[in-house]
CSV table of C-alpha atoms and ligand atoms in Angstrom, one decimal:
chain,number,residue,atom,x,y,z
A,1,MET,CA,21.0,119.8,108.0
A,2,ARG,CA,18.5,122.5,108.9
A,3,LEU,CA,19.9,126.0,108.4
A,4,SER,CA,18.1,127.2,111.5
A,5,ARG,CA,20.3,124.8,113.6
A,6,TYR,CA,23.5,125.1,111.6
A,7,PHE,CA,26.5,127.4,112.2
A,8,LEU,CA,26.9,129.4,109.0
A,9,PRO,CA,28.2,132.8,109.8
A,10,VAL,CA,27.9,134.5,106.4
A,11,LEU,CA,29.2,138.0,106.0
A,12,LYS,CA,27.2,140.8,104.3
A,13,GLU,CA,30.2,143.0,103.7
A,14,THR,CA,33.1,142.1,101.5
A,15,PRO,CA,36.1,141.8,103.8
A,16,ALA,CA,38.7,144.4,102.9
A,17,GLU,CA,41.7,142.3,103.7
A,18,ALA,CA,40.9,139.7,101.0
A,19,GLN,CA,42.7,140.4,97.7
A,20,ILE,CA,41.4,137.5,95.6
A,21,VAL,CA,38.0,136.2,94.9
A,22,SER,CA,38.4,132.8,96.6
A,23,HIS,CA,39.6,134.3,99.8
A,24,ARG,CA,36.7,136.8,99.8
A,25,LEU,CA,34.1,134.1,99.1
A,26,MET,CA,35.5,131.8,101.7
A,27,LEU,CA,35.2,134.5,104.3
A,28,ARG,CA,31.8,135.7,103.1
A,29,ALA,CA,30.4,132.1,103.0
A,30,GLY,CA,31.5,131.5,106.5
A,31,MET,CA,34.0,128.8,105.5
A,32,ILE,CA,37.1,129.9,107.3
A,33,ARG,CA,38.2,132.4,109.9
A,34,GLN,CA,41.8,133.6,110.3
A,35,ALA,CA,43.3,132.7,113.7
A,36,SER,CA,46.5,134.5,113.0
A,37,ALA,CA,48.5,135.3,109.9
A,38,GLY,CA,48.3,132.3,107.5
A,39,ILE,CA,46.6,130.2,110.1
A,40,TYR,CA,42.9,129.4,109.8
A,41,SER,CA,40.0,127.8,111.6
A,42,TRP,CA,37.8,125.8,109.2
A,43,LEU,CA,34.2,126.6,110.1
A,44,PRO,CA,31.6,123.9,109.6
A,45,LEU,CA,30.9,124.7,105.9
A,46,GLY,CA,34.6,125.0,105.1
A,47,PHE,CA,35.4,121.8,107.0
A,48,LYS,CA,32.9,119.9,105.0
A,49,VAL,CA,34.5,120.9,101.8
A,50,LEU,CA,38.0,120.1,103.1
A,51,SER,CA,36.8,116.7,104.2
A,52,ARG,CA,35.3,116.0,100.7
A,53,ILE,CA,38.6,117.0,99.1
A,54,GLU,CA,40.5,114.7,101.5
A,55,ARG,CA,38.1,111.9,100.8
A,56,ILE,CA,38.7,112.1,97.0
A,57,VAL,CA,42.5,112.2,97.6
A,58,HIS,CA,42.3,109.1,99.9
A,59,GLU,CA,40.1,107.2,97.4
A,60,GLU,CA,42.4,107.9,94.4
A,61,GLN,CA,45.6,107.2,96.4
A,62,GLN,CA,44.3,103.8,97.5
A,63,ARG,CA,43.0,103.0,94.1
A,64,ALA,CA,46.6,103.4,92.9
A,65,GLY,CA,47.7,101.0,95.6
A,66,HIS,CA,49.2,103.6,98.0
A,67,ILE,CA,48.9,102.9,101.7
A,68,PRO,CA,47.5,105.5,104.2
A,69,MET,CA,49.1,106.2,107.5
A,70,LEU,CA,49.6,109.2,109.8
A,71,MET,CA,52.8,110.8,111.0
A,72,PRO,CA,52.9,113.6,113.6
A,73,THR,CA,53.1,117.3,113.0
A,74,ILE,CA,56.0,117.8,115.5
A,75,GLN,CA,59.3,116.2,114.6
A,76,SER,CA,62.7,115.8,116.2
A,77,ALA,CA,65.5,118.0,114.7
A,78,ASP,CA,67.9,115.1,115.0
A,79,LEU,CA,66.4,113.3,111.9
A,80,TRP,CA,66.8,116.5,109.9
A,81,ARG,CA,70.4,116.8,111.0
A,82,GLU,CA,71.0,113.3,109.5
A,83,SER,CA,69.8,114.4,106.1
A,84,GLY,CA,71.5,117.7,106.4
A,85,ARG,CA,68.3,119.7,105.9
A,86,TYR,CA,68.1,121.1,109.4
A,87,ASP,CA,70.6,123.8,108.5
A,88,ASP,CA,69.5,124.1,104.8
A,89,TYR,CA,65.8,124.7,105.4
A,90,GLY,CA,66.1,128.2,106.6
A,91,GLU,CA,63.5,130.5,108.1
A,92,GLU,CA,60.5,128.7,106.7
A,93,MET,CA,61.0,126.0,109.3
A,94,LEU,CA,59.3,126.7,112.6
A,95,ARG,CA,61.8,125.5,115.3
A,96,ILE,CA,60.6,124.7,118.8
A,97,THR,CA,62.5,123.8,121.9
A,98,ASP,CA,60.7,121.5,124.4
A,99,ARG,CA,61.0,121.6,128.2
A,100,HIS,CA,64.1,119.3,128.1
A,101,LYS,CA,65.8,121.8,125.7
A,102,ARG,CA,65.5,119.3,122.9
A,103,ASP,CA,65.2,120.8,119.4
A,104,MET,CA,61.9,120.0,117.7
A,105,LEU,CA,60.2,121.4,114.7
A,106,TYR,CA,56.8,121.6,113.1
A,107,GLY,CA,57.2,119.5,110.0
A,108,PRO,CA,57.2,121.3,106.7
A,109,THR,CA,57.3,117.9,104.9
A,110,ASN,CA,58.2,114.4,105.9
A,111,GLU,CA,60.9,112.8,103.9
A,112,GLU,CA,63.2,112.3,106.9
A,113,LEU,CA,60.5,110.8,109.2
A,114,ILE,CA,59.2,108.4,106.6
A,115,THR,CA,62.8,107.3,105.7
A,116,ASP,CA,63.4,106.6,109.3
A,117,ILE,CA,60.3,104.5,109.6
A,118,PHE,CA,61.3,102.6,106.4
A,119,ARG,CA,64.8,101.8,107.5
A,120,SER,CA,63.6,100.6,110.9
A,121,TYR,CA,61.4,97.9,109.5
A,122,VAL,CA,62.4,97.1,105.9
A,123,GLY,CA,65.5,95.1,105.1
A,124,SER,CA,64.7,93.2,101.9
A,125,TYR,CA,63.8,94.0,98.3
A,126,LYS,CA,60.9,91.6,98.8
A,127,ALA,CA,58.9,94.3,100.6
A,128,LEU,CA,59.1,96.5,97.6
A,129,PRO,CA,57.6,98.3,95.8
A,130,LEU,CA,56.0,100.3,98.7
A,131,THR,CA,54.3,103.6,98.7
A,132,LEU,CA,53.1,105.2,102.0
A,133,TYR,CA,51.2,108.4,102.3
A,134,HIS,CA,49.4,110.6,104.8
A,135,ILE,CA,47.3,113.7,104.9
A,136,GLN,CA,48.6,115.9,107.7
A,137,TRP,CA,49.0,119.6,108.6
A,138,LYS,CA,52.3,121.2,107.7
A,139,PHE,CA,53.8,124.4,108.8
A,140,ARG,CA,56.0,126.7,106.7
A,141,ASP,CA,56.7,130.1,108.0
A,142,GLU,CA,56.1,131.8,104.7
A,143,VAL,CA,57.4,135.4,104.4
A,144,ARG,CA,54.2,136.5,102.9
A,145,PRO,CA,51.2,134.4,103.8
A,146,ARG,CA,48.3,135.6,101.7
A,147,PHE,CA,45.3,134.8,99.6
A,148,GLY,CA,43.7,133.0,102.5
A,149,VAL,CA,44.2,129.2,102.5
A,150,MET,CA,46.1,129.4,99.2
A,151,ARG,CA,49.3,130.5,100.8
A,152,GLY,CA,48.9,129.7,104.4
A,153,ARG,CA,51.6,129.0,107.0
A,154,GLU,CA,49.7,126.0,108.5
A,155,PHE,CA,48.2,124.0,105.6
A,156,LEU,CA,47.0,120.5,104.9
A,157,MET,CA,49.0,118.4,102.5
A,158,LYS,CA,48.8,114.9,101.2
A,159,ASP,CA,52.4,113.7,101.0
A,160,GLY,CA,53.3,110.3,99.7
A,161,TYR,CA,56.7,108.5,99.5
A,162,ASN,CA,57.6,105.6,97.2
A,163,PHE,CA,60.4,103.1,98.0
A,164,ASP,CA,61.7,101.1,95.1
A,165,LEU,CA,64.7,98.8,94.3
A,166,THR,CA,65.7,100.5,91.1
A,167,LYS,CA,65.4,103.7,89.3
A,168,GLU,CA,63.1,102.1,86.7
A,169,ALA,CA,60.7,100.9,89.4
A,170,ALA,CA,60.7,104.3,91.1
A,171,LEU,CA,59.9,105.9,87.7
A,172,HIS,CA,56.9,103.7,87.5
A,173,ALA,CA,55.8,104.9,90.9
A,174,TYR,CA,56.3,108.5,89.5
A,175,ASN,CA,54.1,107.7,86.5
A,176,ARG,CA,51.5,106.0,88.7
A,177,HIS,CA,51.3,109.2,90.8
A,178,LEU,CA,50.9,111.3,87.8
A,179,VAL,CA,47.9,109.2,86.6
A,180,SER,CA,46.3,109.2,90.1
A,181,TYR,CA,46.7,112.9,90.3
A,182,LEU,CA,45.0,113.5,87.0
A,183,ARG,CA,42.0,111.5,88.2
A,184,THR,CA,42.0,113.2,91.6
A,185,TYR,CA,41.8,116.7,90.2
A,186,GLU,CA,39.2,115.8,87.6
A,187,ARG,CA,37.0,114.4,90.2
A,188,MET,CA,37.1,117.8,91.9
A,189,GLY,CA,36.0,119.5,88.7
A,190,LEU,CA,39.4,120.9,88.0
A,191,GLN,CA,41.7,120.8,85.1
A,192,ALA,CA,45.2,120.7,86.5
A,193,ILE,CA,47.9,120.6,83.9
A,194,PRO,CA,51.2,118.7,84.6
A,195,MET,CA,54.0,121.1,83.9
A,196,ARG,CA,57.7,120.5,83.8
A,197,ALA,CA,59.1,122.0,86.9
A,198,ASP,CA,62.4,122.8,88.4
A,199,GLY,CA,64.2,119.9,90.0
A,200,GLY,CA,65.9,122.3,92.5
A,201,PRO,CA,69.3,121.5,93.8
A,202,ILE,CA,69.0,117.8,92.8
A,203,GLY,CA,68.3,118.7,89.2
A,204,GLY,CA,66.9,116.2,86.7
A,205,ASP,CA,63.7,116.0,84.6
A,206,TYR,CA,61.7,114.0,87.1
A,207,THR,CA,59.4,116.6,88.6
A,208,HIS,CA,56.1,117.9,87.5
A,209,GLU,CA,53.9,120.5,89.1
A,210,PHE,CA,50.2,120.4,88.5
A,211,LEU,CA,48.7,123.8,87.8
A,212,VAL,CA,45.2,125.1,87.6
A,213,LEU,CA,45.0,128.0,85.3
A,214,ALA,CA,43.7,131.2,87.0
A,215,GLU,CA,44.5,134.9,86.7
A,216,THR,CA,45.3,135.0,90.4
A,217,GLY,CA,47.8,132.2,90.3
A,218,GLU,CA,51.2,132.9,91.7
A,219,SER,CA,53.1,131.0,89.0
A,220,GLU,CA,53.8,132.2,85.5
A,221,VAL,CA,53.2,129.3,83.0
A,222,PHE,CA,53.8,128.8,79.3
A,223,TYR,CA,52.0,126.1,77.4
A,224,ASP,CA,50.7,124.7,74.1
A,225,SER,CA,46.9,125.3,74.1
A,226,ALA,CA,46.5,121.8,72.7
A,227,ILE,CA,47.1,120.5,76.2
A,228,THR,CA,43.9,121.9,77.5
A,229,ASP,CA,41.9,119.5,75.3
A,230,LEU,CA,43.3,116.5,77.1
A,231,LYS,CA,41.0,114.8,79.6
A,232,PHE,CA,41.7,111.7,81.6
A,233,GLY,CA,38.0,111.0,82.1
A,234,ASP,CA,36.8,107.7,83.6
A,235,ARG,CA,39.0,105.4,81.6
A,236,ALA,CA,40.0,102.2,83.3
A,237,ILE,CA,43.6,102.0,84.3
A,238,ASP,CA,45.7,99.2,85.6
A,239,TYR,CA,48.1,100.9,88.0
A,240,ASP,CA,50.5,97.9,87.9
A,241,ASP,CA,50.8,98.1,84.2
A,242,ILE,CA,54.1,99.9,83.6
A,243,ALA,CA,53.5,100.6,79.9
A,244,GLU,CA,50.0,101.8,80.4
A,245,CYS,CA,51.0,104.3,83.1
A,246,ARG,CA,54.0,105.5,81.1
A,247,GLY,CA,51.6,105.9,78.1
A,248,VAL,CA,49.4,108.3,80.1
A,249,LEU,CA,52.5,110.3,81.3
A,250,GLU,CA,53.6,110.6,77.7
A,251,GLU,CA,50.2,111.7,76.5
A,252,PHE,CA,49.9,114.4,79.2
A,253,THR,CA,53.5,115.6,79.1
A,254,SER,CA,54.5,115.5,75.4
A,255,ARG,CA,53.1,119.0,74.7
A,256,TYR,CA,55.0,122.0,75.9
A,257,ALA,CA,53.9,123.1,79.4
A,258,ARG,CA,56.4,124.7,81.8
A,259,THR,CA,56.6,127.0,84.7
A,260,ASP,CA,58.8,130.1,84.4
A,261,GLU,CA,61.6,128.3,86.2
A,262,THR,CA,62.1,125.8,83.3
A,263,HIS,CA,60.6,127.9,80.5
A,264,ASP,CA,62.7,127.7,77.3
A,265,GLU,CA,61.9,130.5,74.7
A,266,ALA,CA,63.5,128.6,71.8
A,267,LYS,CA,61.4,125.5,72.4
A,268,PHE,CA,58.3,127.5,73.0
A,269,ALA,CA,58.8,129.3,69.7
A,270,GLU,CA,58.6,125.9,67.9
A,271,ILE,CA,54.9,125.7,68.8
A,272,PRO,CA,52.5,127.2,66.1
A,273,GLU,CA,52.0,130.8,67.2
A,274,GLU,CA,48.2,130.5,67.6
A,275,ARG,CA,48.7,127.8,70.2
A,276,ARG,CA,51.3,129.5,72.3
A,277,ARG,CA,49.8,130.6,75.6
A,278,SER,CA,51.3,132.4,78.6
A,279,ALA,CA,49.1,132.6,81.7
A,280,ARG,CA,49.1,132.3,85.4
A,281,GLY,CA,48.5,129.1,87.4
A,282,ILE,CA,47.9,127.8,90.9
A,283,GLU,CA,50.2,124.9,91.9
A,284,VAL,CA,48.0,122.3,93.4
A,285,GLY,CA,50.5,119.4,93.5
A,286,GLN,CA,53.9,118.3,92.6
A,287,ILE,CA,55.6,114.9,92.0
A,288,PHE,CA,59.2,114.2,92.4
A,289,TYR,CA,61.7,111.4,91.8
A,290,PHE,CA,64.9,112.1,93.8
A,291,GLY,CA,66.7,108.7,93.8
A,292,THR,CA,68.8,108.0,96.8
A,293,LYS,CA,69.0,111.6,98.2
A,294,TYR,CA,67.6,110.6,101.6
A,295,SER,CA,68.1,106.8,101.6
A,296,GLU,CA,71.9,107.1,101.2
A,297,PRO,CA,72.7,109.6,104.0
A,298,MET,CA,70.1,108.0,106.3
A,299,GLY,CA,71.0,104.4,105.6
A,300,ALA,CA,67.7,103.2,104.1
A,301,THR,CA,69.0,100.1,102.4
A,302,VAL,CA,67.7,96.7,101.4
A,303,THR,CA,69.3,93.5,100.3
A,304,ASP,CA,68.8,92.9,96.6
A,305,GLU,CA,68.4,89.5,94.8
A,306,THR,CA,72.2,89.0,95.0
A,307,GLY,CA,72.4,89.7,98.7
A,308,ALA,CA,74.0,93.1,98.2
A,309,GLN,CA,73.0,96.1,100.3
A,310,VAL,CA,71.6,98.9,98.1
A,311,ALA,CA,70.1,102.3,98.9
A,312,VAL,CA,66.4,102.4,97.9
A,313,HIS,CA,65.1,104.8,95.2
A,314,MET,CA,62.6,107.2,96.4
A,315,GLY,CA,60.2,109.9,95.3
A,316,SER,CA,57.8,112.2,97.1
A,317,HIS,CA,54.5,113.4,95.8
A,318,GLY,CA,52.4,116.2,97.3
A,319,ILE,CA,48.9,117.5,96.9
A,320,GLY,CA,47.9,120.9,98.5
A,321,VAL,CA,44.6,119.7,100.1
A,322,SER,CA,43.7,123.0,101.9
A,323,ARG,CA,44.9,125.1,98.9
A,324,LEU,CA,42.6,123.2,96.7
A,325,ALA,CA,39.5,124.6,98.5
A,326,GLY,CA,40.6,128.0,97.3
A,327,ALA,CA,41.8,126.9,93.9
A,328,ILE,CA,38.4,125.2,93.1
A,329,ILE,CA,36.7,128.5,93.9
A,330,GLU,CA,39.1,130.5,91.8
A,331,ALA,CA,38.1,128.1,88.9
A,332,SER,CA,34.4,128.0,89.6
A,333,HIS,CA,32.5,131.1,90.8
A,334,ASP,CA,30.4,134.0,89.5
A,335,GLU,CA,29.4,137.4,90.8
A,336,LYS,CA,26.9,135.9,93.2
A,337,GLY,CA,29.2,133.5,94.8
A,338,ILE,CA,30.8,130.0,94.7
A,339,ILE,CA,29.7,127.3,92.3
A,340,TRP,CA,30.8,124.0,93.8
A,341,PRO,CA,31.5,121.0,91.5
A,342,GLU,CA,29.3,118.1,92.7
A,343,GLY,CA,32.4,116.1,93.7
A,344,VAL,CA,33.4,118.5,96.6
A,345,THR,CA,30.2,120.4,97.4
A,346,PRO,CA,29.6,120.8,101.2
A,347,PHE,CA,25.9,119.8,100.7
A,348,GLY,CA,24.4,118.1,97.7
A,349,ALA,CA,21.4,120.5,97.3
A,350,GLY,CA,19.7,123.4,99.1
A,351,VAL,CA,16.1,123.2,99.9
A,352,VAL,CA,14.4,126.6,100.1
A,353,ASN,CA,11.0,127.1,101.8
A,354,LEU,CA,9.3,130.1,100.2
A,355,ARG,CA,6.6,130.4,102.9
A,356,GLN,CA,8.0,129.4,106.2
A,357,GLY,CA,5.2,128.9,108.7
A,358,ASP,CA,2.6,127.9,106.1
A,359,ALA,CA,1.6,124.4,107.3
A,360,ALA,CA,1.3,122.8,103.9
A,361,THR,CA,4.6,124.3,102.6
A,362,ASP,CA,6.4,123.3,105.8
A,363,ALA,CA,5.1,119.8,105.5
A,364,ALA,CA,6.1,119.5,101.9
A,365,CYS,CA,9.6,120.8,102.7
A,366,ASP,CA,10.0,118.4,105.6
A,367,ASP,CA,9.0,115.6,103.4
A,368,ILE,CA,11.4,116.3,100.6
A,369,TYR,CA,14.2,117.1,103.1
A,370,THR,CA,13.7,113.7,104.7
A,371,LYS,CA,13.6,111.9,101.3
A,372,LEU,CA,16.8,113.7,100.1
A,373,LYS,CA,18.6,112.7,103.3
A,374,ALA,CA,17.5,109.1,102.8
A,375,ALA,CA,18.7,109.2,99.2
A,376,GLY,CA,22.1,110.2,100.3
A,377,VAL,CA,21.9,113.7,98.8
A,378,ASP,CA,22.9,115.5,102.0
A,379,PRO,CA,20.6,118.5,101.7
A,380,LEU,CA,20.8,121.9,103.5
A,381,TYR,CA,17.3,123.0,104.3
A,382,ASP,CA,16.8,126.8,104.7
A,383,ASP,CA,13.9,126.7,107.2
A,384,ARG,CA,14.5,130.2,108.5
A,385,GLU,CA,11.9,133.0,108.7
A,386,GLU,CA,13.6,135.0,106.0
A,387,ARG,CA,12.5,136.6,102.7
A,388,ALA,CA,12.9,134.4,99.6
A,389,GLY,CA,15.4,136.9,98.1
A,390,SER,CA,17.7,136.6,101.1
A,391,LYS,CA,17.4,132.8,101.1
A,392,PHE,CA,18.4,132.7,97.4
A,393,ALA,CA,21.3,135.0,98.0
A,394,THR,CA,22.7,132.8,100.7
A,395,MET,CA,22.3,129.6,98.6
A,396,ASP,CA,24.0,131.4,95.7
A,397,LEU,CA,26.8,132.6,97.9
A,398,ILE,CA,27.6,129.2,99.4
A,399,GLY,CA,27.4,127.7,96.0
A,400,LEU,CA,25.4,124.4,96.3
A,401,PRO,CA,25.1,123.0,92.8
A,402,TRP,CA,21.4,122.4,93.0
A,403,ARG,CA,18.5,124.1,94.7
A,404,VAL,CA,15.0,122.8,95.3
A,405,THR,CA,12.5,125.7,95.8
A,406,ILE,CA,9.1,124.9,97.3
A,407,GLY,CA,6.2,127.4,97.7
A,408,PRO,CA,2.5,127.3,98.0
A,409,ARG,CA,1.8,128.3,94.4
A,410,GLY,CA,3.8,125.4,92.9
A,411,LEU,CA,2.5,122.9,95.5
A,412,LYS,CA,-1.1,123.6,94.3
A,413,SER,CA,-0.2,121.8,91.0
A,414,GLY,CA,2.1,119.3,92.8
A,415,GLN,CA,5.3,121.0,91.6
A,416,VAL,CA,8.6,122.1,93.0
A,417,GLU,CA,11.5,123.9,91.2
A,418,LEU,CA,14.9,122.4,90.6
A,419,THR,CA,17.5,125.0,89.8
A,420,ARG,CA,21.1,124.4,88.6
A,421,ARG,CA,23.4,126.9,90.3
A,422,LYS,CA,25.9,126.9,87.4
A,423,THR,CA,23.4,127.9,84.6
A,424,GLY,CA,20.4,129.1,86.5
A,425,GLU,CA,18.3,126.7,84.5
A,426,THR,CA,15.1,125.7,86.3
A,427,VAL,CA,12.7,122.9,85.8
A,428,GLU,CA,9.4,122.2,87.5
A,429,LEU,CA,8.7,118.7,88.6
A,430,SER,CA,7.0,116.7,91.3
A,431,PRO,CA,8.9,116.4,94.6
A,432,ASP,CA,9.5,112.7,94.1
A,433,ASP,CA,11.0,113.3,90.7
A,434,ALA,CA,13.2,116.0,92.1
A,435,VAL,CA,14.5,113.6,94.7
A,436,ALA,CA,15.0,110.9,92.1
A,437,ARG,CA,16.9,113.3,89.8
A,438,LEU,CA,19.3,114.4,92.6
A,439,ALA,CA,19.7,110.9,93.9
A,440,GLU,CA,20.9,109.9,90.4
A,441,ILE,CA,23.3,112.8,90.2
A,442,TYR,CA,25.0,111.9,93.4
A,443,ALA,CA,24.8,108.1,93.1
A,444,ALA,CA,28.1,107.9,91.4
A,445,ARG,CA,29.9,110.2,93.9
B,1,ATP,N1,52.1,127.8,102.0
B,1,ATP,C1,51.2,126.9,101.5
B,1,ATP,N2,49.9,127.0,101.7
B,1,ATP,C2,49.0,126.2,101.1
B,1,ATP,N3,49.4,125.1,100.3
B,1,ATP,C3,50.7,125.0,100.1
B,1,ATP,C4,51.7,125.8,100.6
B,1,ATP,N4,52.9,125.4,100.2
B,1,ATP,C5,52.7,124.4,99.5
B,1,ATP,N5,51.4,124.1,99.3
B,1,ATP,C6,50.8,123.0,98.6
B,1,ATP,O1,51.4,121.7,98.9
B,1,ATP,C7,51.9,121.1,97.6
B,1,ATP,C8,53.1,120.3,97.8
B,1,ATP,O2,54.1,121.1,98.5
B,1,ATP,P1,55.5,121.5,97.8
B,1,ATP,O3,56.6,121.2,98.7
B,1,ATP,O4,55.6,121.1,96.4
B,1,ATP,O5,55.2,123.1,97.8
B,1,ATP,P2,56.0,124.3,97.1
B,1,ATP,O6,56.5,123.9,95.8
B,1,ATP,O7,57.0,124.8,98.1
B,1,ATP,O8,54.8,125.3,96.9
B,1,ATP,P3,55.0,126.8,96.5
B,1,ATP,O9,55.9,126.9,95.3
B,1,ATP,O10,53.6,127.2,96.1
B,1,ATP,O11,55.5,127.5,97.7
B,1,ATP,C9,52.0,122.3,96.7
B,1,ATP,O12,51.9,121.8,95.4
B,1,ATP,C10,50.9,123.2,97.1
B,1,ATP,O13,49.7,122.8,96.5
B,2,MG,MG1,56.0,122.4,94.7
């Protein structure tokens, strides 16, 4: 993309309404614009990031054997009456009446809808195990929408639902989700720690929230610092291997890590004092096993091996896709702007022309830009008639992980500069070597 032809409405001023750094930077970098309280348009740069996040979520879900689909945003109230949640949900649910006076709602989540789909088609245990998921907009009429996309009213969520014959099988699905979530967040350059969460009215131990540590997080968390040494990395995993998935769950959940809702002072005190941490965190996902909570009242049953009708065991598993854009910035920025991890960056590298209008420099820039595109790096070429300082400031603000700087002086000796946003480290190399280096960095992504 050539910046002269792009739509990147960066702001010079720091918007007064933004209380936290990610919200400020998303506005300043021209990623989002508020449409009304807690509802945002995703401008081109923000939309690219959102799409990259979505893609990673899709890839990791499908790697785990989960099946993508798409359910609507608007749902009928009748299904929610069946589960009893139409009355329970309260004011967070946006209720709508259509022209025929039918009660509709903008879905805050999809347990009822997916259970209805399941019961309409599946009658035998032979179709199990089954996990379906989608990435779709949700609406929750939050009392206090704030922090930009982090606590919106309309927000994008991946929600997945497993259907299994037994509790044991459903717990394997739970473990499989935990593993796939660890991989998902790490690919986004995040450390998200699974923490024991509150099971809510259903109770039970089978729910974990994934938290990214950040001062601006809305959750209070308590953990054993040893947990931050754990990395999933790129180990191979067989998602059908029950023991292997359980092993990962045990590895990542055996240390103390809880949100304030389940925090237990006595248990916390058992950790050596120097490892006890209390901090704040951003919830970027949650997994849940809830058994037959929906399948029983809604009649989602299958015949088992003996021919008996049994209610299926279910769980639901959510990732805050749009919140993640903000969470990644909270975890990765400096005073100049955003620092995108390579996995989610909107463009792979910025190309800065130091002498726009100089024929030789323009030609060299065009050439490297074309080669970077061909190599799959997806460059953003700043070809505007602007001062170098202002071009650098824009690149730093929007946070591309790499910048190629090209000017007449370097070109005389056949060199361009390659700068890493995170460290400011710069190396001089030939244009072809710069392309090769970047191609290699992005080859695996
Ligand atoms: N208002 C919101 N804005 C943006 N993302 C949200 C919002 N509410 C929930 N999410 C994201 O969707 C994920 C799954 O939804 P879930 O039902 O677990 O949310 P939740 O526990 O109600 O979230 P919270 O406690 O933050 O209100 C959350 O982990 C979070 O990342
Ligand atoms: Mg939650």
